Amino acid sequence: MLSSQRAVITGASKGIGNALAIRLSQLGCSITMVARSEHLLLDTLEELYTDHKQKHNYLVCDLLKLMYEAGKQCVDELSNTFDESSILINCAGVANHNLLYKLPNATVVSTLQMNLLSPILLSKFAIMPMIKHLRKTKVIPQILNIASMLSLSGVTIGGTVPYAALKAGLLGLTQSLLNELSGKVRVNAVLPGLVPETDMGKTGSKSLPSVLLTELVDTCEKILTHDSYNGDLIVADGKGFRKLEQKY
């Protein structure tokens, strides 16, 4: 289904990113996993399905350093990987469960860098190499952003202000990028509720609608394997597959 394609997945060492890496490997993708922990990446590498056509690898990369000199090697390695990739999944993210006025400034800034700035930069790095890859393979590239139900104005939980604001920014990134790329790259976003199996889900508020990890991965698979999805914001809250209605 996704045979011969390469997917770059951030946050692939655990949680949602880990589950997506495993599922896409089962669908025939070669996987490039991006995360900070090499030992967790090695563990995930062992879990990936592999046939004779698939070549999986990983990049140990601190996404907080993408804009700095310390991140230059990571940027160079990512750029080389994007030359042969057709899928980018921006999945890495952090949450801080505390009231805004109590958060250290440095924590707010690092949350911004991880949850919004790194997806913007990764998309920037990926666009032209992926479009060049399209010309060679005729496979339309795609970017999938993992946002959150907290990015919706009607779903709020105390202690999540930076996280919610930045995940809302991912929705803006999704639709603005779609318009800018004029159909050359498919761009979509998934808005999960609480995922109990993940570290973030274990500490999150139980008042947020929940979705099983397998159901969330099913939703992502449907988007990635059907060309009809483009510019869509898909809610995954355990109540079935549905697009977010946008009102202007």
CSV table of C-alpha atoms in Angstrom, one decimal:
chain,number,residue,atom,x,y,z
A,1,MET,CA,0.0,0.0,0.0
A,2,LEU,CA,2.8,2.4,0.9
A,3,SER,CA,5.5,0.1,-0.6
A,4,SER,CA,8.7,1.7,-1.7
A,5,GLN,CA,7.9,5.0,0.1
A,6,ARG,CA,10.0,6.4,3.0
A,7,ALA,CA,8.4,8.0,6.0
A,8,VAL,CA,10.2,10.4,8.4
A,9,ILE,CA,8.6,10.2,11.8
A,10,THR,CA,9.5,12.5,14.7
A,11,GLY,CA,9.0,11.3,18.2
A,12,ALA,CA,9.2,7.8,16.9
A,13,SER,CA,10.9,6.3,20.0
A,14,LYS,CA,7.7,5.9,22.0
A,15,GLY,CA,4.0,6.6,22.2
A,16,ILE,CA,2.1,7.6,19.1
A,17,GLY,CA,5.2,8.0,17.0
A,18,ASN,CA,6.4,4.5,17.9
A,19,ALA,CA,3.0,3.0,17.0
A,20,LEU,CA,2.9,4.9,13.7
A,21,ALA,CA,6.4,3.7,12.8
A,22,ILE,CA,5.5,0.0,13.4
A,23,ARG,CA,2.2,0.3,11.4
A,24,LEU,CA,3.8,2.1,8.4
A,25,SER,CA,6.5,-0.6,8.3
A,26,GLN,CA,3.8,-3.2,8.1
A,27,LEU,CA,2.3,-1.3,5.2
A,28,GLY,CA,5.6,-1.5,3.3
A,29,CYS,CA,7.2,1.8,4.2
A,30,SER,CA,10.9,2.3,4.9
A,31,ILE,CA,11.1,4.2,8.2
A,32,THR,CA,13.4,7.0,9.3
A,33,MET,CA,12.8,7.5,13.0
A,34,VAL,CA,13.8,10.8,14.7
A,35,ALA,CA,14.1,11.2,18.5
A,36,ARG,CA,16.6,12.1,21.2
A,37,SER,CA,17.1,8.7,22.8
A,38,GLU,CA,19.2,6.2,20.9
A,39,HIS,CA,18.5,3.2,23.1
A,40,LEU,CA,14.7,3.7,22.6
A,41,LEU,CA,15.2,4.2,18.9
A,42,LEU,CA,17.1,0.9,18.8
A,43,ASP,CA,14.3,-0.8,20.7
A,44,THR,CA,11.8,0.5,18.2
A,45,LEU,CA,14.0,-0.5,15.3
A,46,GLU,CA,13.7,-4.1,16.5
A,47,GLU,CA,9.9,-3.8,16.4
A,48,LEU,CA,9.6,-2.7,12.8
A,49,TYR,CA,8.5,-5.1,10.1
A,50,THR,CA,11.2,-5.6,7.5
A,51,ASP,CA,11.2,-7.3,4.1
A,52,HIS,CA,13.9,-7.4,1.5
A,53,LYS,CA,12.9,-4.0,0.0
A,54,GLN,CA,12.7,-2.0,3.2
A,55,LYS,CA,15.6,-0.2,4.8
A,56,HIS,CA,14.9,1.4,8.2
A,57,ASN,CA,17.1,3.8,10.0
A,58,TYR,CA,17.1,6.5,12.7
A,59,LEU,CA,18.5,9.9,13.5
A,60,VAL,CA,19.4,10.8,17.0
A,61,CYS,CA,18.3,14.5,17.0
A,62,ASP,CA,17.3,17.1,19.5
A,63,LEU,CA,14.6,19.0,17.7
A,64,LEU,CA,15.0,21.9,20.2
A,65,LYS,CA,18.4,22.6,18.5
A,66,LEU,CA,17.3,22.7,14.9
A,67,MET,CA,17.8,26.5,14.6
A,68,TYR,CA,21.2,26.6,16.3
A,69,GLU,CA,24.7,25.7,15.2
A,70,ALA,CA,24.5,22.6,17.5
A,71,GLY,CA,21.7,21.2,15.3
A,72,LYS,CA,23.5,21.7,12.0
A,73,GLN,CA,24.5,18.0,11.7
A,74,CYS,CA,20.9,17.0,12.4
A,75,VAL,CA,19.6,19.4,9.8
A,76,ASP,CA,22.1,18.1,7.2
A,77,GLU,CA,21.1,14.5,7.9
A,78,LEU,CA,17.4,15.3,7.7
A,79,SER,CA,17.9,17.1,4.4
A,80,ASN,CA,19.6,14.1,2.9
A,81,THR,CA,16.8,11.8,4.2
A,82,PHE,CA,14.1,14.0,2.7
A,83,ASP,CA,15.7,13.6,-0.8
A,84,GLU,CA,14.3,10.1,-0.8
A,85,SER,CA,11.2,10.5,1.4
A,86,SER,CA,7.5,11.0,0.5
A,87,ILE,CA,6.0,11.2,4.0
A,88,LEU,CA,6.8,13.5,7.0
A,89,ILE,CA,4.9,12.9,10.2
A,90,ASN,CA,5.3,15.7,12.8
A,91,CYS,CA,4.6,13.8,15.9
A,92,ALA,CA,7.1,14.9,18.6
A,93,GLY,CA,5.6,17.1,21.3
A,94,VAL,CA,5.8,17.9,25.0
A,95,ALA,CA,3.1,19.0,27.4
A,96,ASN,CA,3.4,21.0,30.7
A,97,HIS,CA,0.6,20.4,33.2
A,98,ASN,CA,0.8,23.7,35.1
A,99,LEU,CA,-0.8,27.1,35.2
A,100,LEU,CA,0.7,29.6,32.8
A,101,TYR,CA,1.9,32.1,35.4
A,102,LYS,CA,3.8,29.3,37.3
A,103,LEU,CA,5.7,28.1,34.2
A,104,PRO,CA,9.4,29.2,33.9
A,105,ASN,CA,10.0,31.3,30.8
A,106,ALA,CA,12.5,28.7,29.5
A,107,THR,CA,9.8,26.0,29.7
A,108,VAL,CA,7.4,28.1,27.7
A,109,VAL,CA,10.0,28.7,25.0
A,110,SER,CA,11.1,25.0,24.8
A,111,THR,CA,7.5,24.0,24.5
A,112,LEU,CA,7.1,26.5,21.6
A,113,GLN,CA,10.2,25.1,19.9
A,114,MET,CA,9.2,21.5,20.2
A,115,ASN,CA,5.5,21.7,19.5
A,116,LEU,CA,5.3,24.3,16.7
A,117,LEU,CA,8.7,25.6,15.6
A,118,SER,CA,10.2,22.2,14.9
A,119,PRO,CA,7.2,21.1,12.7
A,120,ILE,CA,7.5,24.4,10.8
A,121,LEU,CA,11.2,24.0,10.3
A,122,LEU,CA,11.0,20.3,9.4
A,123,SER,CA,8.3,21.1,6.8
A,124,LYS,CA,10.5,23.8,5.4
A,125,PHE,CA,13.4,21.4,5.1
A,126,ALA,CA,11.2,18.7,3.5
A,127,ILE,CA,9.2,20.6,0.9
A,128,MET,CA,11.6,21.0,-2.0
A,129,PRO,CA,13.4,17.6,-1.6
A,130,MET,CA,10.0,15.9,-1.5
A,131,ILE,CA,8.7,17.8,-4.6
A,132,LYS,CA,11.9,16.8,-6.5
A,133,HIS,CA,11.2,13.2,-5.3
A,134,LEU,CA,7.7,13.5,-6.7
A,135,ARG,CA,9.0,14.3,-10.1
A,136,LYS,CA,11.1,11.1,-10.1
A,137,THR,CA,8.6,8.8,-8.6
A,138,LYS,CA,5.2,10.3,-9.4
A,139,VAL,CA,4.2,9.6,-5.7
A,140,ILE,CA,2.5,12.7,-4.2
A,141,PRO,CA,4.3,13.5,-1.0
A,142,GLN,CA,2.5,14.3,2.2
A,143,ILE,CA,2.9,15.9,5.6
A,144,LEU,CA,0.8,14.7,8.6
A,145,ASN,CA,0.7,16.9,11.7
A,146,ILE,CA,-0.3,15.3,15.0
A,147,ALA,CA,-2.2,18.1,16.8
A,148,SER,CA,-4.7,17.7,19.7
A,149,MET,CA,-8.3,18.2,20.6
A,150,LEU,CA,-7.0,20.9,22.9
A,151,SER,CA,-6.4,23.0,19.8
A,152,LEU,CA,-10.2,23.4,19.5
A,153,SER,CA,-11.7,26.5,21.1
A,154,GLY,CA,-14.5,24.4,22.7
A,155,VAL,CA,-12.1,22.0,24.5
A,156,THR,CA,-10.1,23.5,27.3
A,157,ILE,CA,-8.3,22.1,30.3
A,158,GLY,CA,-6.5,24.2,32.9
A,159,GLY,CA,-2.7,24.0,33.0
A,160,THR,CA,-2.3,23.4,29.2
A,161,VAL,CA,-2.2,26.9,27.8
A,162,PRO,CA,1.1,26.8,25.9
A,163,TYR,CA,0.4,23.2,24.6
A,164,ALA,CA,-3.1,24.1,23.5
A,165,ALA,CA,-2.1,27.3,21.8
A,166,LEU,CA,0.8,25.7,19.9
A,167,LYS,CA,-1.3,22.7,18.8
A,168,ALA,CA,-3.8,25.2,17.4
A,169,GLY,CA,-0.8,26.7,15.6
A,170,LEU,CA,-0.3,23.3,13.9
A,171,LEU,CA,-3.8,23.6,12.4
A,172,GLY,CA,-2.8,27.0,10.9
A,173,LEU,CA,0.4,25.4,9.6
A,174,THR,CA,-1.6,22.6,8.0
A,175,GLN,CA,-4.0,24.8,6.1
A,176,SER,CA,-1.6,27.6,5.2
A,177,LEU,CA,1.0,25.2,3.9
A,178,LEU,CA,-1.7,23.4,1.9
A,179,ASN,CA,-2.6,26.7,0.2
A,180,GLU,CA,1.1,27.6,-0.4
A,181,LEU,CA,1.9,24.2,-2.0
A,182,SER,CA,-1.0,24.2,-4.4
A,183,GLY,CA,-1.6,20.4,-4.4
A,184,LYS,CA,2.1,19.4,-4.8
A,185,VAL,CA,2.1,18.0,-1.3
A,186,ARG,CA,-0.8,16.7,0.7
A,187,VAL,CA,-1.0,18.2,4.1
A,188,ASN,CA,-3.4,17.0,6.9
A,189,ALA,CA,-3.7,17.1,10.7
A,190,VAL,CA,-5.1,14.7,13.2
A,191,LEU,CA,-6.5,16.0,16.5
A,192,PRO,CA,-6.4,13.1,19.1
A,193,GLY,CA,-8.1,13.1,22.4
A,194,LEU,CA,-6.3,11.7,25.4
A,195,VAL,CA,-4.4,8.5,24.5
A,196,PRO,CA,-4.2,6.5,27.7
A,197,GLU,CA,-1.4,4.2,26.5
A,198,THR,CA,1.1,7.1,26.1
A,199,ASP,CA,3.2,8.8,28.8
A,200,MET,CA,1.3,12.1,28.1
A,201,GLY,CA,-2.0,10.3,28.3
A,202,LYS,CA,-1.2,8.7,31.7
A,203,THR,CA,-0.7,12.1,33.3
A,204,GLY,CA,-3.4,14.1,31.4
A,205,SER,CA,-6.8,15.2,32.5
A,206,LYS,CA,-9.5,12.4,32.4
A,207,SER,CA,-12.0,15.1,31.4
A,208,LEU,CA,-10.7,15.1,27.8
A,209,PRO,CA,-12.3,12.6,25.5
A,210,SER,CA,-10.0,9.6,25.0
A,211,VAL,CA,-9.0,7.5,22.0
A,212,LEU,CA,-7.3,4.1,22.0
A,213,LEU,CA,-3.8,4.2,20.4
A,214,THR,CA,-4.8,1.5,17.8
A,215,GLU,CA,-7.8,3.6,16.8
A,216,LEU,CA,-5.7,6.7,16.4
A,217,VAL,CA,-3.2,4.8,14.3
A,218,ASP,CA,-6.0,3.5,12.1
A,219,THR,CA,-7.1,7.1,11.6
A,220,CYS,CA,-3.7,8.1,10.5
A,221,GLU,CA,-3.4,5.1,8.2
A,222,LYS,CA,-6.7,6.0,6.5
A,223,ILE,CA,-5.4,9.6,5.8
A,224,LEU,CA,-2.0,8.5,4.6
A,225,THR,CA,-3.4,5.8,2.2
A,226,HIS,CA,-6.2,7.8,0.6
A,227,ASP,CA,-5.4,10.6,-1.7
A,228,SER,CA,-8.8,12.3,-1.2
A,229,TYR,CA,-7.6,13.7,2.1
A,230,ASN,CA,-5.9,17.0,1.7
A,231,GLY,CA,-6.2,20.0,4.0
A,232,ASP,CA,-8.3,18.1,6.4
A,233,LEU,CA,-8.4,18.3,10.2
A,234,ILE,CA,-9.5,14.9,11.5
A,235,VAL,CA,-10.8,14.5,15.0
A,236,ALA,CA,-9.9,11.3,16.7
A,237,ASP,CA,-11.8,11.2,20.0
A,238,GLY,CA,-13.0,7.6,20.2
A,239,LYS,CA,-16.3,8.5,18.5
A,240,GLY,CA,-15.4,7.5,15.0
A,241,PHE,CA,-13.6,9.1,12.0
A,242,ARG,CA,-14.8,12.6,11.3
A,243,LYS,CA,-13.6,15.9,9.8
A,244,LEU,CA,-13.6,19.0,11.8
A,245,GLU,CA,-16.2,21.4,10.5
A,246,GLN,CA,-14.7,24.7,9.7
A,247,LYS,CA,-16.9,27.8,9.9
A,248,TYR,CA,-15.9,31.2,8.5
